[in-house]
XYZ file of N, CA and C in Angstrom:
714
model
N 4.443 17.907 -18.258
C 3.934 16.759 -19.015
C 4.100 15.493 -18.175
N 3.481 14.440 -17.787
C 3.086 13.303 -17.355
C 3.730 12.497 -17.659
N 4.968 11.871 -16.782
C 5.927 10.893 -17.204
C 5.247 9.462 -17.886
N 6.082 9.267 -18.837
C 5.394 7.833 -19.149
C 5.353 6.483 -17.833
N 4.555 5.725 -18.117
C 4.055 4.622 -16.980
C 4.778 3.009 -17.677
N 5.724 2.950 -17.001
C 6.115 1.294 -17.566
C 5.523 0.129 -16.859
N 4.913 -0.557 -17.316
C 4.454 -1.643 -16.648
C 5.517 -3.058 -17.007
N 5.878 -3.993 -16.376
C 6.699 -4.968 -16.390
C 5.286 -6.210 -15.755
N 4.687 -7.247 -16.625
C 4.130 -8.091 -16.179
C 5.024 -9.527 -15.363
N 4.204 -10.513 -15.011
C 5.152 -11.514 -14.863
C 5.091 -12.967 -15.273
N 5.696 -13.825 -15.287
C 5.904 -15.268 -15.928
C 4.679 -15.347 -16.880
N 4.293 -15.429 -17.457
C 3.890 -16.425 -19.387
C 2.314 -15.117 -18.851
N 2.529 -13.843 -18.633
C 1.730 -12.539 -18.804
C 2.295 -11.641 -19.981
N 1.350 -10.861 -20.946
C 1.434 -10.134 -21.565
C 0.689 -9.002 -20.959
N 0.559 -8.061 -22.039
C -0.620 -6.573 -21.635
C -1.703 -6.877 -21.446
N -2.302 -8.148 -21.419
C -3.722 -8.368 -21.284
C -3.961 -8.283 -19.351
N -2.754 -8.711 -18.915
C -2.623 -8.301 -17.295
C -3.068 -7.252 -16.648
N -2.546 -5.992 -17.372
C -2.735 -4.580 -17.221
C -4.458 -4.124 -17.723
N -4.783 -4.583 -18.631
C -6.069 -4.003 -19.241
C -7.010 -3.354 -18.058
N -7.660 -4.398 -16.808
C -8.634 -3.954 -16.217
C -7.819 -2.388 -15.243
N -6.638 -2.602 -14.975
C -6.093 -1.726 -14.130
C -6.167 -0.544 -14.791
N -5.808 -0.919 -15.881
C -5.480 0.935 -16.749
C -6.702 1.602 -17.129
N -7.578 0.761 -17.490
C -9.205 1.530 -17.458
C -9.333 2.111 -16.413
N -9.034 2.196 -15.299
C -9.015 2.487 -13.687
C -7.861 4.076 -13.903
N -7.110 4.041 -14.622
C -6.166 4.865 -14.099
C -6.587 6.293 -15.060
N -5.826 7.641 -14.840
C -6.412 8.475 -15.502
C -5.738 8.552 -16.839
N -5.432 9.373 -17.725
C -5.185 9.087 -19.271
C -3.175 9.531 -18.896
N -2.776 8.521 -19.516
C -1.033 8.938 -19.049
C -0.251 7.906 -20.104
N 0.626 8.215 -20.103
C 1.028 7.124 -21.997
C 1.909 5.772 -21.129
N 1.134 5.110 -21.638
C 1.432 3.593 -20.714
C 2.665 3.124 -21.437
N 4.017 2.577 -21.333
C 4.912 1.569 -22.136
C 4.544 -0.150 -21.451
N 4.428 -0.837 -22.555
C 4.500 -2.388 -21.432
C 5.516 -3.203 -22.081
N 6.323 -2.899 -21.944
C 7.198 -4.173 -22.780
C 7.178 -5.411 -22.440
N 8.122 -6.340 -23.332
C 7.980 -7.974 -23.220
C 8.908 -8.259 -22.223
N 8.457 -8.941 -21.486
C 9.489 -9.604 -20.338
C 10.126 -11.082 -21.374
N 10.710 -10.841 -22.178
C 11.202 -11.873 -22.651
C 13.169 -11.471 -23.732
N 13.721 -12.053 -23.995
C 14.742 -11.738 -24.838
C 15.936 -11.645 -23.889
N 16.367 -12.651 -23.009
C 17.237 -12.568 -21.746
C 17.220 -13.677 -20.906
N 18.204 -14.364 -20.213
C 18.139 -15.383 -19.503
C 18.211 -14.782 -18.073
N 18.867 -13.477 -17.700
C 18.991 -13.539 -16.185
C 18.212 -11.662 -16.550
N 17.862 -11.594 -15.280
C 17.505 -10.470 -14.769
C 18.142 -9.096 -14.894
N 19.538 -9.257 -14.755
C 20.789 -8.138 -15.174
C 20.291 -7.876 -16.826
N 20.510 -8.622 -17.717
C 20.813 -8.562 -18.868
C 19.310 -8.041 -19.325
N 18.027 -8.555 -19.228
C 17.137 -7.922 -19.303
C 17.028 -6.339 -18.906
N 17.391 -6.242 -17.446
C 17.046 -4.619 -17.259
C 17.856 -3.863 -18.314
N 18.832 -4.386 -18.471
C 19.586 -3.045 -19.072
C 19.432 -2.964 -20.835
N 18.920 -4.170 -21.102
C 17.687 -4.310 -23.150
C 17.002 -3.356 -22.494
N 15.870 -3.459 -21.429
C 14.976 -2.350 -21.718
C 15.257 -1.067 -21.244
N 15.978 -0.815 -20.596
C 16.556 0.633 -20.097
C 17.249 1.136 -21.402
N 17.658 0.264 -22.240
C 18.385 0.927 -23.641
C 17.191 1.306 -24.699
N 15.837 0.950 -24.255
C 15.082 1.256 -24.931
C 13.828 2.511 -24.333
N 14.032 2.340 -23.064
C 13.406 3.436 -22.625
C 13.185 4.539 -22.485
N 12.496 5.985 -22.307
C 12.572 7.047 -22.239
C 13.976 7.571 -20.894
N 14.430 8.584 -21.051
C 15.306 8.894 -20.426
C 15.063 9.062 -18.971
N 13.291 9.146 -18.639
C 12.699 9.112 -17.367
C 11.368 8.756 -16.774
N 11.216 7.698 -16.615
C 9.985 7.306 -16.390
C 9.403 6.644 -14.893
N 8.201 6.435 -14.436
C 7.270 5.713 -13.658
C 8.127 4.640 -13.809
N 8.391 3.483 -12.726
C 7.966 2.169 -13.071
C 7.310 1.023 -12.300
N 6.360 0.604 -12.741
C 5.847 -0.413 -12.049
C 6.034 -2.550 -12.527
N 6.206 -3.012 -11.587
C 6.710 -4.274 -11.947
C 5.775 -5.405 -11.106
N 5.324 -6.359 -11.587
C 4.336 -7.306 -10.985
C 5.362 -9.043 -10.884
N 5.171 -9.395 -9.925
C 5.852 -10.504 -9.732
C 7.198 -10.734 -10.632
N 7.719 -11.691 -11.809
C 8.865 -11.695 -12.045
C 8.886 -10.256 -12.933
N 8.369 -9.342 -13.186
C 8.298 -7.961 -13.434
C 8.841 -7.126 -13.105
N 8.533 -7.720 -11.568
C 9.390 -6.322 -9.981
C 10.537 -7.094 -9.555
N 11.049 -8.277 -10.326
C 12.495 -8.310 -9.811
C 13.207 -7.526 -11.131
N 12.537 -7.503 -12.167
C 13.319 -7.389 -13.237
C 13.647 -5.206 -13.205
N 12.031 -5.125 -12.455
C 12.083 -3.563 -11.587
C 13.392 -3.207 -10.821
N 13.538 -3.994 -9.903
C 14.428 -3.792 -9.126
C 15.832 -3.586 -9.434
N 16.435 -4.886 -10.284
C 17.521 -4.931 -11.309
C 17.377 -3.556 -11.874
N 16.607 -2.840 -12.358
C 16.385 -1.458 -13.565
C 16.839 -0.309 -12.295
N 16.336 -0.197 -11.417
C 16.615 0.899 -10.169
C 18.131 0.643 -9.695
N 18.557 -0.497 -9.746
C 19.876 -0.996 -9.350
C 20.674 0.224 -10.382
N 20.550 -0.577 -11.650
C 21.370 -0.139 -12.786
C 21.144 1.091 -13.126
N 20.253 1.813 -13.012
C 19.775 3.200 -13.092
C 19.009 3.941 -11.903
N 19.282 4.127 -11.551
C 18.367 4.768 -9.857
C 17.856 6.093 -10.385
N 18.631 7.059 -11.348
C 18.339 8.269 -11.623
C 17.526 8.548 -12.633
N 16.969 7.577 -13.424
C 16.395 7.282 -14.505
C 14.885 6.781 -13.912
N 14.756 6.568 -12.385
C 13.103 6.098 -11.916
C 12.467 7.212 -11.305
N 11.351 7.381 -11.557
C 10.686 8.784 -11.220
C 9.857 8.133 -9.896
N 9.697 7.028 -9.910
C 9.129 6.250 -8.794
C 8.724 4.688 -9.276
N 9.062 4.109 -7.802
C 8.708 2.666 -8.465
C 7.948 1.875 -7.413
N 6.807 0.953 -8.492
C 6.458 0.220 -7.732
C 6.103 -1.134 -7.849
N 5.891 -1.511 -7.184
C 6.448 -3.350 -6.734
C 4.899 -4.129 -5.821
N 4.568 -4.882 -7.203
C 2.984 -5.564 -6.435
C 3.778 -7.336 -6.795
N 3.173 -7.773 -5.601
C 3.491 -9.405 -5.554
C 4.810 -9.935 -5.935
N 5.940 -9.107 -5.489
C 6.899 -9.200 -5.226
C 7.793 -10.355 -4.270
N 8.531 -11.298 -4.323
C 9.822 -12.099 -3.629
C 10.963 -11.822 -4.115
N 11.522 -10.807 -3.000
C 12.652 -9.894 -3.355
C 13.776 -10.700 -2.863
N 13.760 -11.979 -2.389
C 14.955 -12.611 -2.041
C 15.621 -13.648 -3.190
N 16.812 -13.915 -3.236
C 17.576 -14.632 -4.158
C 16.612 -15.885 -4.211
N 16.301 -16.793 -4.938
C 15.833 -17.913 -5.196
C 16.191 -19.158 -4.141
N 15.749 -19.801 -3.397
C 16.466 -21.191 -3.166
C 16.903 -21.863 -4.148
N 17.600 -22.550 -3.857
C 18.097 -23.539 -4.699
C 17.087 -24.751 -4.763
N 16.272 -25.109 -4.490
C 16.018 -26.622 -3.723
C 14.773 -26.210 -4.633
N 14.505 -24.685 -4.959
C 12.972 -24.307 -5.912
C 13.152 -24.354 -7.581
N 14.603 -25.481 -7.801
C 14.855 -24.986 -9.493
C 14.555 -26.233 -10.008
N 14.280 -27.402 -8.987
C 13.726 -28.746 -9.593
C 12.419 -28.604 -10.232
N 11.915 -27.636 -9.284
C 10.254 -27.776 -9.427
C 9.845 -26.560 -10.523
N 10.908 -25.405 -11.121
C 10.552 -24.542 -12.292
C 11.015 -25.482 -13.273
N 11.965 -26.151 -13.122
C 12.242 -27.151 -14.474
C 10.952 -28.307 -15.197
N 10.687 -28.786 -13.454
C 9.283 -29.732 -14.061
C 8.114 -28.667 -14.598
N 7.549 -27.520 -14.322
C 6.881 -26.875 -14.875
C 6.830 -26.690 -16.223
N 8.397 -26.238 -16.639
C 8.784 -25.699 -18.119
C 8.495 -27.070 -18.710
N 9.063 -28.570 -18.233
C 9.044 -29.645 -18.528
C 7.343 -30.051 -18.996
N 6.897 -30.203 -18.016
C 5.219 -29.844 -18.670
C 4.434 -29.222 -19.398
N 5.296 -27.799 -19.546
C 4.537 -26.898 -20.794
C 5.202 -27.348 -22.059
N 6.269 -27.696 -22.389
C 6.900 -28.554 -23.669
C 6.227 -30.101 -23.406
N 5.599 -30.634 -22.735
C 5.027 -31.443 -23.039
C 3.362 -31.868 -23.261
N 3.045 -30.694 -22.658
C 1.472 -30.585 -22.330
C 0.937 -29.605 -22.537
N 1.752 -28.604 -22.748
C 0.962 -27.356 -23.193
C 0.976 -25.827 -22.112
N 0.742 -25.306 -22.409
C 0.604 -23.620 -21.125
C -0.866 -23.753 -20.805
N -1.585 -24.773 -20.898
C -2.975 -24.278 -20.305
C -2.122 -25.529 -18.711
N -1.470 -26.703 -19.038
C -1.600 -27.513 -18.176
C -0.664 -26.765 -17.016
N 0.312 -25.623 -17.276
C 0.930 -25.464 -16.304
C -0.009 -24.304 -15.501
N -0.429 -23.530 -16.251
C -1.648 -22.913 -15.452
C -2.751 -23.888 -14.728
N -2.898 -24.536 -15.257
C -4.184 -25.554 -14.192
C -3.373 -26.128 -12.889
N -1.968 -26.225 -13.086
C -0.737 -26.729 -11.878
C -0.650 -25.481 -11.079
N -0.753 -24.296 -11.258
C -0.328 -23.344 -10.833
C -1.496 -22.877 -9.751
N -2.760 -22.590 -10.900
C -4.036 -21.737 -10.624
C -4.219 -21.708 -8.944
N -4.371 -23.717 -7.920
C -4.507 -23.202 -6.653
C -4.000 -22.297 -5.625
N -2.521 -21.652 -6.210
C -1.793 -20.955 -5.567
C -1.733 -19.035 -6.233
N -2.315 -19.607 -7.422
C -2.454 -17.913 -8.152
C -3.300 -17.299 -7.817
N -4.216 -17.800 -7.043
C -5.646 -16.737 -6.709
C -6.130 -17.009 -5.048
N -6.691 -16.226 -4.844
C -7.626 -16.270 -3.312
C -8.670 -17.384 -3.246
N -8.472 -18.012 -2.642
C -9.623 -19.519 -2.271
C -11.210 -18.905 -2.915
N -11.409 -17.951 -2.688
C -12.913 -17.536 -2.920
C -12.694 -17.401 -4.454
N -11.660 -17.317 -5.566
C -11.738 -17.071 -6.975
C -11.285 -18.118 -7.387
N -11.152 -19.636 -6.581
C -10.987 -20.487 -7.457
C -11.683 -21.033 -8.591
N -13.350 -21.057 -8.343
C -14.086 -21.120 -9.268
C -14.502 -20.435 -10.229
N -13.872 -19.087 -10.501
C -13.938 -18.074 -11.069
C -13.022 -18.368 -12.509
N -14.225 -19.055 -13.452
C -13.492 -19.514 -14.759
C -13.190 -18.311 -15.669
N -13.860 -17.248 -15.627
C -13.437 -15.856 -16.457
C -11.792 -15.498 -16.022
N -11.582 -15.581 -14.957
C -10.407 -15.600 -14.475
C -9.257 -16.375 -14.836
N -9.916 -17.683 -14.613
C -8.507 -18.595 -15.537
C -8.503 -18.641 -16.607
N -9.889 -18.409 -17.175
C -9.491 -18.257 -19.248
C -8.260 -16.835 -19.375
N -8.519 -16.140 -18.999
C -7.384 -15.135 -18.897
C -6.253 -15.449 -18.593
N -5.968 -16.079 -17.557
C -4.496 -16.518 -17.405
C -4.180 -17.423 -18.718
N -4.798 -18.595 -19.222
C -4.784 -19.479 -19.898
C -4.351 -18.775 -21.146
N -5.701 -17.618 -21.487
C -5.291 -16.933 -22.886
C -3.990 -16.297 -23.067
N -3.428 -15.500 -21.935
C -1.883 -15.126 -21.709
C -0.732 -16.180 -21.987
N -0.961 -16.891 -21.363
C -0.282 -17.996 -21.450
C 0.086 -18.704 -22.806
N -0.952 -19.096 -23.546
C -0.940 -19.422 -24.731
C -0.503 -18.865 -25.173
N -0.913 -17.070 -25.403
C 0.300 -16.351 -26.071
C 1.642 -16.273 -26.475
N 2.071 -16.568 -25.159
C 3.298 -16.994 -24.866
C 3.926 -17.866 -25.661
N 5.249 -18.689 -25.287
C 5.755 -19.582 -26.193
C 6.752 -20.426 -25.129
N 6.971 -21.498 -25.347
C 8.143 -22.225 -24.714
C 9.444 -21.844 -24.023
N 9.847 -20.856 -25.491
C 11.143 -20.358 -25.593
C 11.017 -19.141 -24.693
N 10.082 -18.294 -24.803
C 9.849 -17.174 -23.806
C 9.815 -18.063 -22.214
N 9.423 -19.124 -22.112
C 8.896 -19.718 -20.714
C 9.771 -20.032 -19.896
N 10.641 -20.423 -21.079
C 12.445 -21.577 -20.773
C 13.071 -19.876 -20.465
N 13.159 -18.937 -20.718
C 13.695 -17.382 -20.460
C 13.728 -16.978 -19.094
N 12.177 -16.975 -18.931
C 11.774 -16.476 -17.457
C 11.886 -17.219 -16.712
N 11.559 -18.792 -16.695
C 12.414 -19.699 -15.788
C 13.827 -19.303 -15.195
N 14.465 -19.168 -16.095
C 15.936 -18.712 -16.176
C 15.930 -17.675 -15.017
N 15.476 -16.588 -15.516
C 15.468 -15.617 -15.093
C 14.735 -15.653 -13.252
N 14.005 -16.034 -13.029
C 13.451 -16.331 -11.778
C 14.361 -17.724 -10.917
N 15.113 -18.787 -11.485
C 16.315 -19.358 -10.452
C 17.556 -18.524 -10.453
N 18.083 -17.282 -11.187
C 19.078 -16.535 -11.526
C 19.133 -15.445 -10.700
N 18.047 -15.393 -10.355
C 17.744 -13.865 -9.445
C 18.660 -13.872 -7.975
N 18.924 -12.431 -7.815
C 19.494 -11.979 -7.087
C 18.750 -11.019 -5.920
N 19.178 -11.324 -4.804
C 18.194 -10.127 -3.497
C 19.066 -8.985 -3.887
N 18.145 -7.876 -4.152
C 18.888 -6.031 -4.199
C 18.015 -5.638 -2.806
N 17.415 -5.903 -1.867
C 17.221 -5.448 -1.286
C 17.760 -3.604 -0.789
N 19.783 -4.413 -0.486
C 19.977 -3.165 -0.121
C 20.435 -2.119 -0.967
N 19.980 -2.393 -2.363
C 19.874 -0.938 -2.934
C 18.911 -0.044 -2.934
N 17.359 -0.235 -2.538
C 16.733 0.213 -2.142
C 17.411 1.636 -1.437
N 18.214 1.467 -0.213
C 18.319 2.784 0.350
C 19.076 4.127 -0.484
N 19.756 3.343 -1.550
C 19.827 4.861 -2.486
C 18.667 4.943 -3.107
N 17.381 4.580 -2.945
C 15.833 5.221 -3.692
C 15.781 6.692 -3.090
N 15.346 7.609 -3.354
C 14.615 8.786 -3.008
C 12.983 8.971 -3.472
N 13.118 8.532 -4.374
C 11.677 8.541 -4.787
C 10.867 7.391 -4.036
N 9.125 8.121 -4.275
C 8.150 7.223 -3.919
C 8.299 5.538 -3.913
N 8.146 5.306 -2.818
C 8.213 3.534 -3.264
C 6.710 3.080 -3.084
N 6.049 2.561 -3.475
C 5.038 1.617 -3.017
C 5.166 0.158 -3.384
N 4.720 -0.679 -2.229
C 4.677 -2.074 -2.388
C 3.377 -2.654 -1.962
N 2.787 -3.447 -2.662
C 1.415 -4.060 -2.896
C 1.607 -5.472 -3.154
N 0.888 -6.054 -1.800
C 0.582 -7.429 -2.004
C -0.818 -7.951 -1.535
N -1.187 -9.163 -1.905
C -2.410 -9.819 -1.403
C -2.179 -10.478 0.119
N -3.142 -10.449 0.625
C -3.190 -11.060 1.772
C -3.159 -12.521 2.102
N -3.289 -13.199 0.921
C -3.554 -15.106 0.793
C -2.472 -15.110 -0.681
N -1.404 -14.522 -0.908
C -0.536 -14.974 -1.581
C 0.335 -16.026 -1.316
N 0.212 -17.145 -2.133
C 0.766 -18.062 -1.491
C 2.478 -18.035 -2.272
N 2.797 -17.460 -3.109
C 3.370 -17.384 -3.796
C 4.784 -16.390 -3.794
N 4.564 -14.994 -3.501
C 5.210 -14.331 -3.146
C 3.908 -13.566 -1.860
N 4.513 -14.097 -0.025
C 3.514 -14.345 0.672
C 3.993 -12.677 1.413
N 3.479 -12.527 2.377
C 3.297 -11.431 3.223
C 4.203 -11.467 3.678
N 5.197 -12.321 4.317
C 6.233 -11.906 5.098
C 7.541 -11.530 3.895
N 7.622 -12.337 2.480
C 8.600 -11.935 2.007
C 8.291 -10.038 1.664
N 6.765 -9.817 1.613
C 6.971 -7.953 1.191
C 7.251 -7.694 2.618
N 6.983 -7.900 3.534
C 8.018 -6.970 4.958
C 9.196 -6.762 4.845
N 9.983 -8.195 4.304
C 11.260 -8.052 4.306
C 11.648 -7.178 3.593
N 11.177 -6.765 2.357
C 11.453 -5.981 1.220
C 11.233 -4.614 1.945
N 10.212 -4.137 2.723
C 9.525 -3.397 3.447
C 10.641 -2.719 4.397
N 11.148 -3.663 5.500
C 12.249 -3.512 6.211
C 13.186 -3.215 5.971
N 13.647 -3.515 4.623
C 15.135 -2.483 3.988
C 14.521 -1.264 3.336
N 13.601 -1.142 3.394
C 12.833 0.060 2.659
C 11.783 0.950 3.298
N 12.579 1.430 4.092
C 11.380 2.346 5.299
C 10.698 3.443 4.631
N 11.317 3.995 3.128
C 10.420 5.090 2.511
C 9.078 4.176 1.957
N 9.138 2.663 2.027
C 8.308 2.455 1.393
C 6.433 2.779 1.890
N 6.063 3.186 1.320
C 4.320 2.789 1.722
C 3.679 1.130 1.010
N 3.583 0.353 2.109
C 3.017 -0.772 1.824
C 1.635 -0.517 2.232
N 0.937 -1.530 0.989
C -0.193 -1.858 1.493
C -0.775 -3.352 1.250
N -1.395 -3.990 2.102
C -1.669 -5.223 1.936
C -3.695 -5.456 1.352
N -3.576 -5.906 0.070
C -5.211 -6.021 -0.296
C -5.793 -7.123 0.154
N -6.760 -7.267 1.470
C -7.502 -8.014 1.974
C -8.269 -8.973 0.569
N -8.189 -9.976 0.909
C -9.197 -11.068 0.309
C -8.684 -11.307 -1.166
N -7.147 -11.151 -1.391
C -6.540 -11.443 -2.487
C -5.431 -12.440 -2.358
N -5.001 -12.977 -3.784
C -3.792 -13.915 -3.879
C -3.018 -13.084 -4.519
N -2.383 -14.070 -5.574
C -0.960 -13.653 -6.122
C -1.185 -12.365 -6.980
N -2.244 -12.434 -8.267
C -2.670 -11.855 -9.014
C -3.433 -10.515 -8.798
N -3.035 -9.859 -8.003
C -3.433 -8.215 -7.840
C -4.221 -7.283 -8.643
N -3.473 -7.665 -9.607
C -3.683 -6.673 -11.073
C -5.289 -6.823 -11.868
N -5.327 -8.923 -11.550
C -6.613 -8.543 -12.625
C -7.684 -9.756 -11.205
N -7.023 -9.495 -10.133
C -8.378 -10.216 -8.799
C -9.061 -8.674 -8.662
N -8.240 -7.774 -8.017
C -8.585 -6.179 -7.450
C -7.981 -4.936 -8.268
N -8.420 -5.230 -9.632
C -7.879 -4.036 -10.112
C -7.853 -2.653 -9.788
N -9.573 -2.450 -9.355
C -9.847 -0.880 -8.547
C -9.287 -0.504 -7.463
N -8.351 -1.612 -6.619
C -7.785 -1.356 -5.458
C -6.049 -1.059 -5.807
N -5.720 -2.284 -6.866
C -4.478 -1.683 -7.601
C -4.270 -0.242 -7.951
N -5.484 0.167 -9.214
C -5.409 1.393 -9.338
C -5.379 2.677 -8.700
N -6.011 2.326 -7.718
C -6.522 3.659 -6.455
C -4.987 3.787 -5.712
N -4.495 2.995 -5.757
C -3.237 2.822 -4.970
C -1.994 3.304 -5.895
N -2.178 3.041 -6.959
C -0.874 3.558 -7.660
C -1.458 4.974 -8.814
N -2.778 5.315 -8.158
C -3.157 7.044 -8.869
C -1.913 7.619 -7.510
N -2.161 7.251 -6.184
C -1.876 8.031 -5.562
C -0.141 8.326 -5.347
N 0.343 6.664 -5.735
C 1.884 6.997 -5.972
C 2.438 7.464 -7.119
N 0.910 7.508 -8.401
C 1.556 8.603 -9.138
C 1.291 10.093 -9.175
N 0.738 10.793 -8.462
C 0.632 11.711 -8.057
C 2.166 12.538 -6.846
N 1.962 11.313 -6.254
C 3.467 11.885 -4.899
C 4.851 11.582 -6.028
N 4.875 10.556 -6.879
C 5.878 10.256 -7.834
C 6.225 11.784 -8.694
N 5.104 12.240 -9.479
C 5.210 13.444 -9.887
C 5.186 14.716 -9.513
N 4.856 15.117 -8.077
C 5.418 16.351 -7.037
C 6.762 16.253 -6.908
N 7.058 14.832 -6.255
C 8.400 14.874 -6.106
C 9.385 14.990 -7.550
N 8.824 15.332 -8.127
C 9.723 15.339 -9.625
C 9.844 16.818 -9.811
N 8.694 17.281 -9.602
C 8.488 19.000 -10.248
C 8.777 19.429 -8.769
N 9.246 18.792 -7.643
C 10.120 19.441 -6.471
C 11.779 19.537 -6.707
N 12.290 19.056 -8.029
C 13.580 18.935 -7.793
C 14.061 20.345 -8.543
């Protein structure tokens, strides 16, 4: 039977992230939980690991795949394989918590469409800036969202911690997926992640930014049929 598929979205994203990808993927019982109910990253993984199946897939998208990583930390034997798109696997600067505060500061004052319109030049590939179907989506996510969820993941993204080197107790499949014009979580931070992680298979999607999931969904998907396929040999190999 076909391990369940966890998806972990990231900052003021719900399941509407996932939609174009999973039409892409073949029929497999998806979980997406809320990235919300937690101030740091620790305390989150281990709410949803208390709620999870005893063995599953997992995949994590920007503050998603740190909250991934934290979950493999705390459970390594509990991941059937994991993977990690638009990922910055290093501890936070410090000098970057002025500028999540003015953000949160703006969405309690202006709203979640204004911090997306602050954000948008760095969330997408220069060629999808004009691509308004695109930002109504972020926008509509966003709205979803709430303050209190926003003020969470803030938290949670200056709180973060590099696991890099737990990576080498992984055995299972790793894949890591990033855009090529991410300005955000950029190409050299997935090497680094890459470099403590030699099982990993990286791949880099030409002519993308931050947003992977819903710029190149068919390239997302094609990429993680195939790490769920090696994810589930290596399972029915043990």
């Amino acid at each position: 039977m076909p391990l369940p598929l966890v998806l972990l979205g990231g900052t003021l994203c719900d399941a509407a992230l996932w939609q174009p990808l999973c039409r892409e993927l073949p029929s497999q019982a998806v979980i997406i939980p809320d990235i919300s109910g937690a101030e740091c990253a620790e305390q989150l993984a281990a709410q949803l690991l208390a709620d999870l199946p005893p063995r599953f897939l997992l995949v994590g998208f920007s503050l998603g795949a740190l909250v991934a990583l934290e979950m493999q930390h705390q459970a390594t034997e509990r991941i059937a394989g994991l993977a990690l798109i638009a990922v910055n696997p290093l501890a936070d600067a410090p000098q970057n918590a002025a500028g999540r505060i003015a953000l949160l500061a703006l969405a309690e004052q202006s709203g979640m469409t204004s911090v997306i319109e602050k954000l948008w030049p760095r969330y997408v590939h220069p060629s999808r800036l004009t691509d308004n179907e695109l930002f109504q989506w972020l926008v509509e996510m966003a709205t979803r969202s709430n303050v209190a969820c926003f003020r969470q993941q803030t938290a949670i993204a200056i709180q973060r911690r590099d696991l890099r080197h737990t990576l080498s107790a992984l055995s299972v499949p790793l894949l890591v997926m990033n855009g090529d014009s991410d300005a955000i979580c950029t190409p050299e931070h997935h090497h680094l992640l890459v470099r403590a992680a030699p099982i990993a298979r990286h791949i880099t999607v030409k002519q993308c930014g931050h947003f992977l999931p819903l710029e190149m969904p068919q390239a997302c998907a094609s990429a993680l049929q195939t790490w769920i396929k090696e994810s589930e040999l290596c399972v029915s190999t043990l």
